[in-house]
CSV table of C-alpha atoms in Angstrom, one decimal:
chain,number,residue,atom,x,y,z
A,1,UNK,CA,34.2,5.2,1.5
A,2,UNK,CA,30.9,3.7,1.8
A,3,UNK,CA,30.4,0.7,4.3
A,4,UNK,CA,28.9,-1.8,1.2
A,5,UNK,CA,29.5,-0.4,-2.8
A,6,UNK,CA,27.1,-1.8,-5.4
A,7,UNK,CA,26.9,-0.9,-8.9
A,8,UNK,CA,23.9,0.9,-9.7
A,9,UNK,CA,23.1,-0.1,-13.0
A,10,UNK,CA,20.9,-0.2,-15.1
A,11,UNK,CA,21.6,-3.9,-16.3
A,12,UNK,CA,20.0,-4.7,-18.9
A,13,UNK,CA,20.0,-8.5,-20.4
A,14,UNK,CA,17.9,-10.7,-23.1
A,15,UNK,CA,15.7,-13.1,-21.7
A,16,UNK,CA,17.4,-16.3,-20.4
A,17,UNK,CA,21.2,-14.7,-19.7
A,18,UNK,CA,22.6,-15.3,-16.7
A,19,UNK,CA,23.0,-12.2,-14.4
A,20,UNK,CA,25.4,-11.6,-11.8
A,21,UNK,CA,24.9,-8.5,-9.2
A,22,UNK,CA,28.0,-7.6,-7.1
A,23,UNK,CA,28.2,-6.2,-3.6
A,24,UNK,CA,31.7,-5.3,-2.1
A,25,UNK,CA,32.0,-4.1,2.1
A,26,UNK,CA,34.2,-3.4,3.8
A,27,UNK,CA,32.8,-3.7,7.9
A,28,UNK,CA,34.6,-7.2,8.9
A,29,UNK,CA,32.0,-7.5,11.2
A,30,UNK,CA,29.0,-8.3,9.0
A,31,UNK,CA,28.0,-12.0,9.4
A,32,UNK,CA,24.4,-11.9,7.9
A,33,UNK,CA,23.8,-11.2,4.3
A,34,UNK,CA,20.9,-10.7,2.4
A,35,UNK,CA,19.6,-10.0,-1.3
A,36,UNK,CA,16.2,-8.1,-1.3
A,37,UNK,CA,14.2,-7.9,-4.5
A,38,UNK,CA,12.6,-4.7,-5.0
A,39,UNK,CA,9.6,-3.7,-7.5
A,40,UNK,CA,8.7,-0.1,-8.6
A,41,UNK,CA,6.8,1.8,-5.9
A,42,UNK,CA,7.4,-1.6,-3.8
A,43,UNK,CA,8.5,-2.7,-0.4
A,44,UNK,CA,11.7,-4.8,-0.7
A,45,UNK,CA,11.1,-8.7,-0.6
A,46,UNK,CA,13.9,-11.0,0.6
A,47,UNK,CA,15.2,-13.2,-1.8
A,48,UNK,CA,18.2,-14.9,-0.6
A,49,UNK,CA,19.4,-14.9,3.3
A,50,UNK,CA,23.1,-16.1,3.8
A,51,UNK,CA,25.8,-16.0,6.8
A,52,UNK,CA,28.7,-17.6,6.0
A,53,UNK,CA,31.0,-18.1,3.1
A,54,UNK,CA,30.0,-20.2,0.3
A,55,UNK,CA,26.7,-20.6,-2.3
A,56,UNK,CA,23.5,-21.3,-1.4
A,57,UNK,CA,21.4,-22.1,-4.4
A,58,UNK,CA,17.2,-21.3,-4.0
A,59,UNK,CA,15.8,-22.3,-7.6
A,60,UNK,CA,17.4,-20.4,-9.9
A,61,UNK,CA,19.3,-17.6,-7.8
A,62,UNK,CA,22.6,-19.1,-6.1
A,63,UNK,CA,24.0,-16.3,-3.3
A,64,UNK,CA,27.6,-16.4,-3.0
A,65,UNK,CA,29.5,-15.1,-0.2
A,66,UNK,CA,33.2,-14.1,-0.1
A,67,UNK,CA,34.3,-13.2,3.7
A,68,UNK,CA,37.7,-13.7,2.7
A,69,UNK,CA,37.4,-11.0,-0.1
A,70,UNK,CA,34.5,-8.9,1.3
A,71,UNK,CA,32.4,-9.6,-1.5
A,72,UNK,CA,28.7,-11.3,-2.2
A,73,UNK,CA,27.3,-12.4,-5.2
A,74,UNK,CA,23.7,-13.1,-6.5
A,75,UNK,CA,23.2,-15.0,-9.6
A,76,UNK,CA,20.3,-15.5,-11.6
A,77,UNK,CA,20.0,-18.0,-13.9
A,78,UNK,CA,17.2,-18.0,-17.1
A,79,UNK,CA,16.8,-14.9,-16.2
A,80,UNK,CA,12.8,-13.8,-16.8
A,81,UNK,CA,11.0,-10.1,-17.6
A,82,UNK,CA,9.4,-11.1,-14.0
A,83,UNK,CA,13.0,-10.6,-12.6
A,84,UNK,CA,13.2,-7.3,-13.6
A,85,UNK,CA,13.4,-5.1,-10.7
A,86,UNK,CA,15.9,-3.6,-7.9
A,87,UNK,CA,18.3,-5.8,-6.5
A,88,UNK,CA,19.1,-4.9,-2.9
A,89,UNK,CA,22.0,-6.1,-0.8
A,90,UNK,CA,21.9,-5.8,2.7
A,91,UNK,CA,24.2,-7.1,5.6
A,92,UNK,CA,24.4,-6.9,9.7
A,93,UNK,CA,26.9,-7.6,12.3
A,94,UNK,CA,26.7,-10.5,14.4
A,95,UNK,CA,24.1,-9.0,17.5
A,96,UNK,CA,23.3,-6.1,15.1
A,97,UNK,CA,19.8,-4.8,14.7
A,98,UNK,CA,20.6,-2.4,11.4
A,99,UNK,CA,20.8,-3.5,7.8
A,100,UNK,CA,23.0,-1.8,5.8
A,101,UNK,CA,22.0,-1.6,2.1
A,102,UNK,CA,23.6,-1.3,-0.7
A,103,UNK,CA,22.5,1.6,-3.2
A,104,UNK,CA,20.6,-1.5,-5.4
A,105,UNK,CA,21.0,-2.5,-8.9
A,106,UNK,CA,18.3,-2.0,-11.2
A,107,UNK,CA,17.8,-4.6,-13.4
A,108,UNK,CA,15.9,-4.8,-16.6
A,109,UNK,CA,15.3,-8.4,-18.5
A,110,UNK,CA,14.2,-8.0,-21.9
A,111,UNK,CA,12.4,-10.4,-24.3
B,1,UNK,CA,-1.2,-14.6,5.0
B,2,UNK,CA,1.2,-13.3,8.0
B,3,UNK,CA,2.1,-9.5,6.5
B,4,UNK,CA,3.5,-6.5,6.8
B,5,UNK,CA,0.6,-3.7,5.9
B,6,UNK,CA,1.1,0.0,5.5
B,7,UNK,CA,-1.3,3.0,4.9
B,8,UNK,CA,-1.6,4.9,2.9
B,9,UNK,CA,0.1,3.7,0.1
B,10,UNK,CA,0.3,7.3,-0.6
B,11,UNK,CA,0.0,10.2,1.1
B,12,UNK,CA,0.4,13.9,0.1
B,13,UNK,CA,1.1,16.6,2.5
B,14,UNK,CA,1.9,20.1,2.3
B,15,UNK,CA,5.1,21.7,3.6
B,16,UNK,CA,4.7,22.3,7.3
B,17,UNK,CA,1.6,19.8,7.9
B,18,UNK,CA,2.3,17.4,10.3
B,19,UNK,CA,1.4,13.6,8.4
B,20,UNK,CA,1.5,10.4,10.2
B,21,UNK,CA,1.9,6.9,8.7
B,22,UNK,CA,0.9,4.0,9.7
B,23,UNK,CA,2.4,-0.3,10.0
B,24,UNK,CA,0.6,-2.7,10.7
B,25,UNK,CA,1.8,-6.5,11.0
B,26,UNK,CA,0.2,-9.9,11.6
B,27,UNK,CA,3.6,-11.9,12.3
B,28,UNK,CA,3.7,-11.1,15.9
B,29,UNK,CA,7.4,-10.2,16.1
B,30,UNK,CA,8.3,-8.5,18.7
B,31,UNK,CA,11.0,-5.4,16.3
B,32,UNK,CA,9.6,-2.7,14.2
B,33,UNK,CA,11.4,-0.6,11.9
B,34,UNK,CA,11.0,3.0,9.5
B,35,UNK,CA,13.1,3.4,7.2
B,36,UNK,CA,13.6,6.4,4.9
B,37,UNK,CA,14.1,5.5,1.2
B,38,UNK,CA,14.7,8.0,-1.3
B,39,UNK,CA,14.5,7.8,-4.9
B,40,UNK,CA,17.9,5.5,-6.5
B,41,UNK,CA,18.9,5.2,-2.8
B,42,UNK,CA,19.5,2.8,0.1
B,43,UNK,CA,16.9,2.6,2.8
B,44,UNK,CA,17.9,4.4,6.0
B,45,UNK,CA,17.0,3.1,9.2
B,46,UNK,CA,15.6,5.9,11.5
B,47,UNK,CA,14.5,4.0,14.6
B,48,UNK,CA,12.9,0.8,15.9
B,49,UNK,CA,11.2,-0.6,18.5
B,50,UNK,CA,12.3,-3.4,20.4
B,51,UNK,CA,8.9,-4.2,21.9
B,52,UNK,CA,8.1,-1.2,23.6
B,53,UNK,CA,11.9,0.2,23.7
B,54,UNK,CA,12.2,2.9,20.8
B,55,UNK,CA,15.7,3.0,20.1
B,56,UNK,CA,16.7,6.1,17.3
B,57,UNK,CA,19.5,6.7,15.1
B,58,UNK,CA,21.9,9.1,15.7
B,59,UNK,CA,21.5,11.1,12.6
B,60,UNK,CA,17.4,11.3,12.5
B,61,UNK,CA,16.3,14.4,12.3
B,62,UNK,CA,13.7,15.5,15.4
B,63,UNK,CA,11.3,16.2,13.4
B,64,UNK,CA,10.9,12.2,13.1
B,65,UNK,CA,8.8,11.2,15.9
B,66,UNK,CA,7.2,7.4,16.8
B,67,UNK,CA,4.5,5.6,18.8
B,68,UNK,CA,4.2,2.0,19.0
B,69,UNK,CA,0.8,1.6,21.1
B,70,UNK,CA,0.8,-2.1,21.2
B,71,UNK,CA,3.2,-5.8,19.3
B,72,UNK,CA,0.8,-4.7,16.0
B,73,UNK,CA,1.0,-1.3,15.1
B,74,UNK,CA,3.7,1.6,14.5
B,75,UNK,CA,3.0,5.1,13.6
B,76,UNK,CA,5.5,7.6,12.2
B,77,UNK,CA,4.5,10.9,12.9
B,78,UNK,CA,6.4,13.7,10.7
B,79,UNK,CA,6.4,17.3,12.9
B,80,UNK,CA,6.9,19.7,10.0
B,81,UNK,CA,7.1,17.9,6.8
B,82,UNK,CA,9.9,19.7,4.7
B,83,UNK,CA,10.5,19.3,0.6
B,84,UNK,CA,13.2,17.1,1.9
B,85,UNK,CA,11.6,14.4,3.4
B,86,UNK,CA,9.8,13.4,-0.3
B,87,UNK,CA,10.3,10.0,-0.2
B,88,UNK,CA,8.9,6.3,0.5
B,89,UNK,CA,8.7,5.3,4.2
B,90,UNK,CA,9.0,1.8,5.1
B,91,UNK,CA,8.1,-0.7,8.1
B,92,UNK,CA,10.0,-3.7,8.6
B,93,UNK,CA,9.8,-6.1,11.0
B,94,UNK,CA,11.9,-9.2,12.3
B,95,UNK,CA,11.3,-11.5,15.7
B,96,UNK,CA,14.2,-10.1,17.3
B,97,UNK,CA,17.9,-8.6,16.8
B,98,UNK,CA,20.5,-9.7,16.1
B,99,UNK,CA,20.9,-10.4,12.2
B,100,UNK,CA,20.5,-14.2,12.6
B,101,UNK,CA,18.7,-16.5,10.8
B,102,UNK,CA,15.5,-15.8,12.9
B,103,UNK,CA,16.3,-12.2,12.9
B,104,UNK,CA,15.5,-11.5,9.6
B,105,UNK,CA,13.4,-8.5,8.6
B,106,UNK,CA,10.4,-8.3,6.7
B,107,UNK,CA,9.4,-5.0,4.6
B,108,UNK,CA,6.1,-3.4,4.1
B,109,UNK,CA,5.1,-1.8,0.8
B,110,UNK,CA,5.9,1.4,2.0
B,111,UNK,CA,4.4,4.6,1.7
B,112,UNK,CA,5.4,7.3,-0.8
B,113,UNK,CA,5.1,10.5,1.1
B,114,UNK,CA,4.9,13.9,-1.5
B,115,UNK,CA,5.5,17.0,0.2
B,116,UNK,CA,4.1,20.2,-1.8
């Protein structure tokens, strides 16, 4: 079993839907979590930083974080053809120094 | 603007060439990282520097090799490239370790490496 599971996709959605993108783990040990945004033939850009449970709401993506459940969340609302890229999410143990991805879900916002 | 820079953007090599790559950053943090990305898959971390401490993962391959000759730049030096190792190579950097807020790592564009 992989350390984080994240459906691969594609995803794709009209312009304006709301999207949700999943991550499950299953290391009790990560604190940190992250969502990276990542273009064709890009680097990967952080988008939302998170470390403990809740939402945290940046414009219109809102990270959610289950500890209880293992699970994280990134929503994004009025979702744009700009948006459409590879969704990344990455998490480290308290003290860590190594991200562990998931696989990304490709995302694809149509008009 | 404080960045994370990488050449090439792409480089081509032939099977057994040695290649190096370059990273460059301008945020003065003290961690570099190369990651292996290929195509539809996670990054993999292969090593990092914590200044001038290289620390490498258990499972790279020795043909992976690093220099960090000063805070601003990393090279990745590739012995003897194989059809395998196709894929995008990324710097990251982060002011420290850890995973906390200040911790956080910042990605390069990467460079897409073709072996032929």
């Amino acid at each position: 079993q992989k350390e984080v599971e994240q459906d691969p996709g594609p995803l794709s959605v009209p312009e304006g839907a709301i999207v949700s993108l999943n991550c499950t783990y299953s290391n009790s040990a990560f604190q940190y979590f992250m969502w990276y945004r990542q273009y064709s033939r890009k680097g990967p850009e952080l988008l939302m930083y998170t470390y403990s449970s809740g939402n945290k709401e940046d414009g219109r993506f809102t990270a959610q974080v289950d500890k209880s459940s293992k699970y994280i969340s990134l929503f994004i609302r009025d979702s744009q053809p700009s948006d459409s890229a590879t969704y990344l999410c990455a998490m480290i143990t308290g003290g860590g120094n190594k991200l562990t991805f998931g696989t990304g879900t490709q995302l694809k916002v149509e008009l | 603007d404080a960045m994370v820079i990488q050449n090439p953007r792409y480089q081509v090599t032939q099977f057994g060439k040695p290649v190096t790559l370059s990273c460059s950053q301008t945020l003065n943090h003290n961690v570099m990282y190369w990651y292996q990305q290929k195509s539809s898959q996670a990054p993999k971390l292969l090593f990092h520097y914590y200044d001038k401490d290289f620390n490498n993962e258990a499972d790279t391959p020795d043909n992976f090799q690093s220099r960090r000759p000063n805070t601003s730049f990393c090279f990745l030096d590739i012995r003897s490239p194989g059809l395998g190792d196709a894929a995008m190579y990324l710097c990251a950097t982060s002011g420290s370790i850890g995973g906390g807020p200040g911790d956080t790592q910042y990605f390069g564009p990467g460079t897409r490496l073709t072996v032929l």
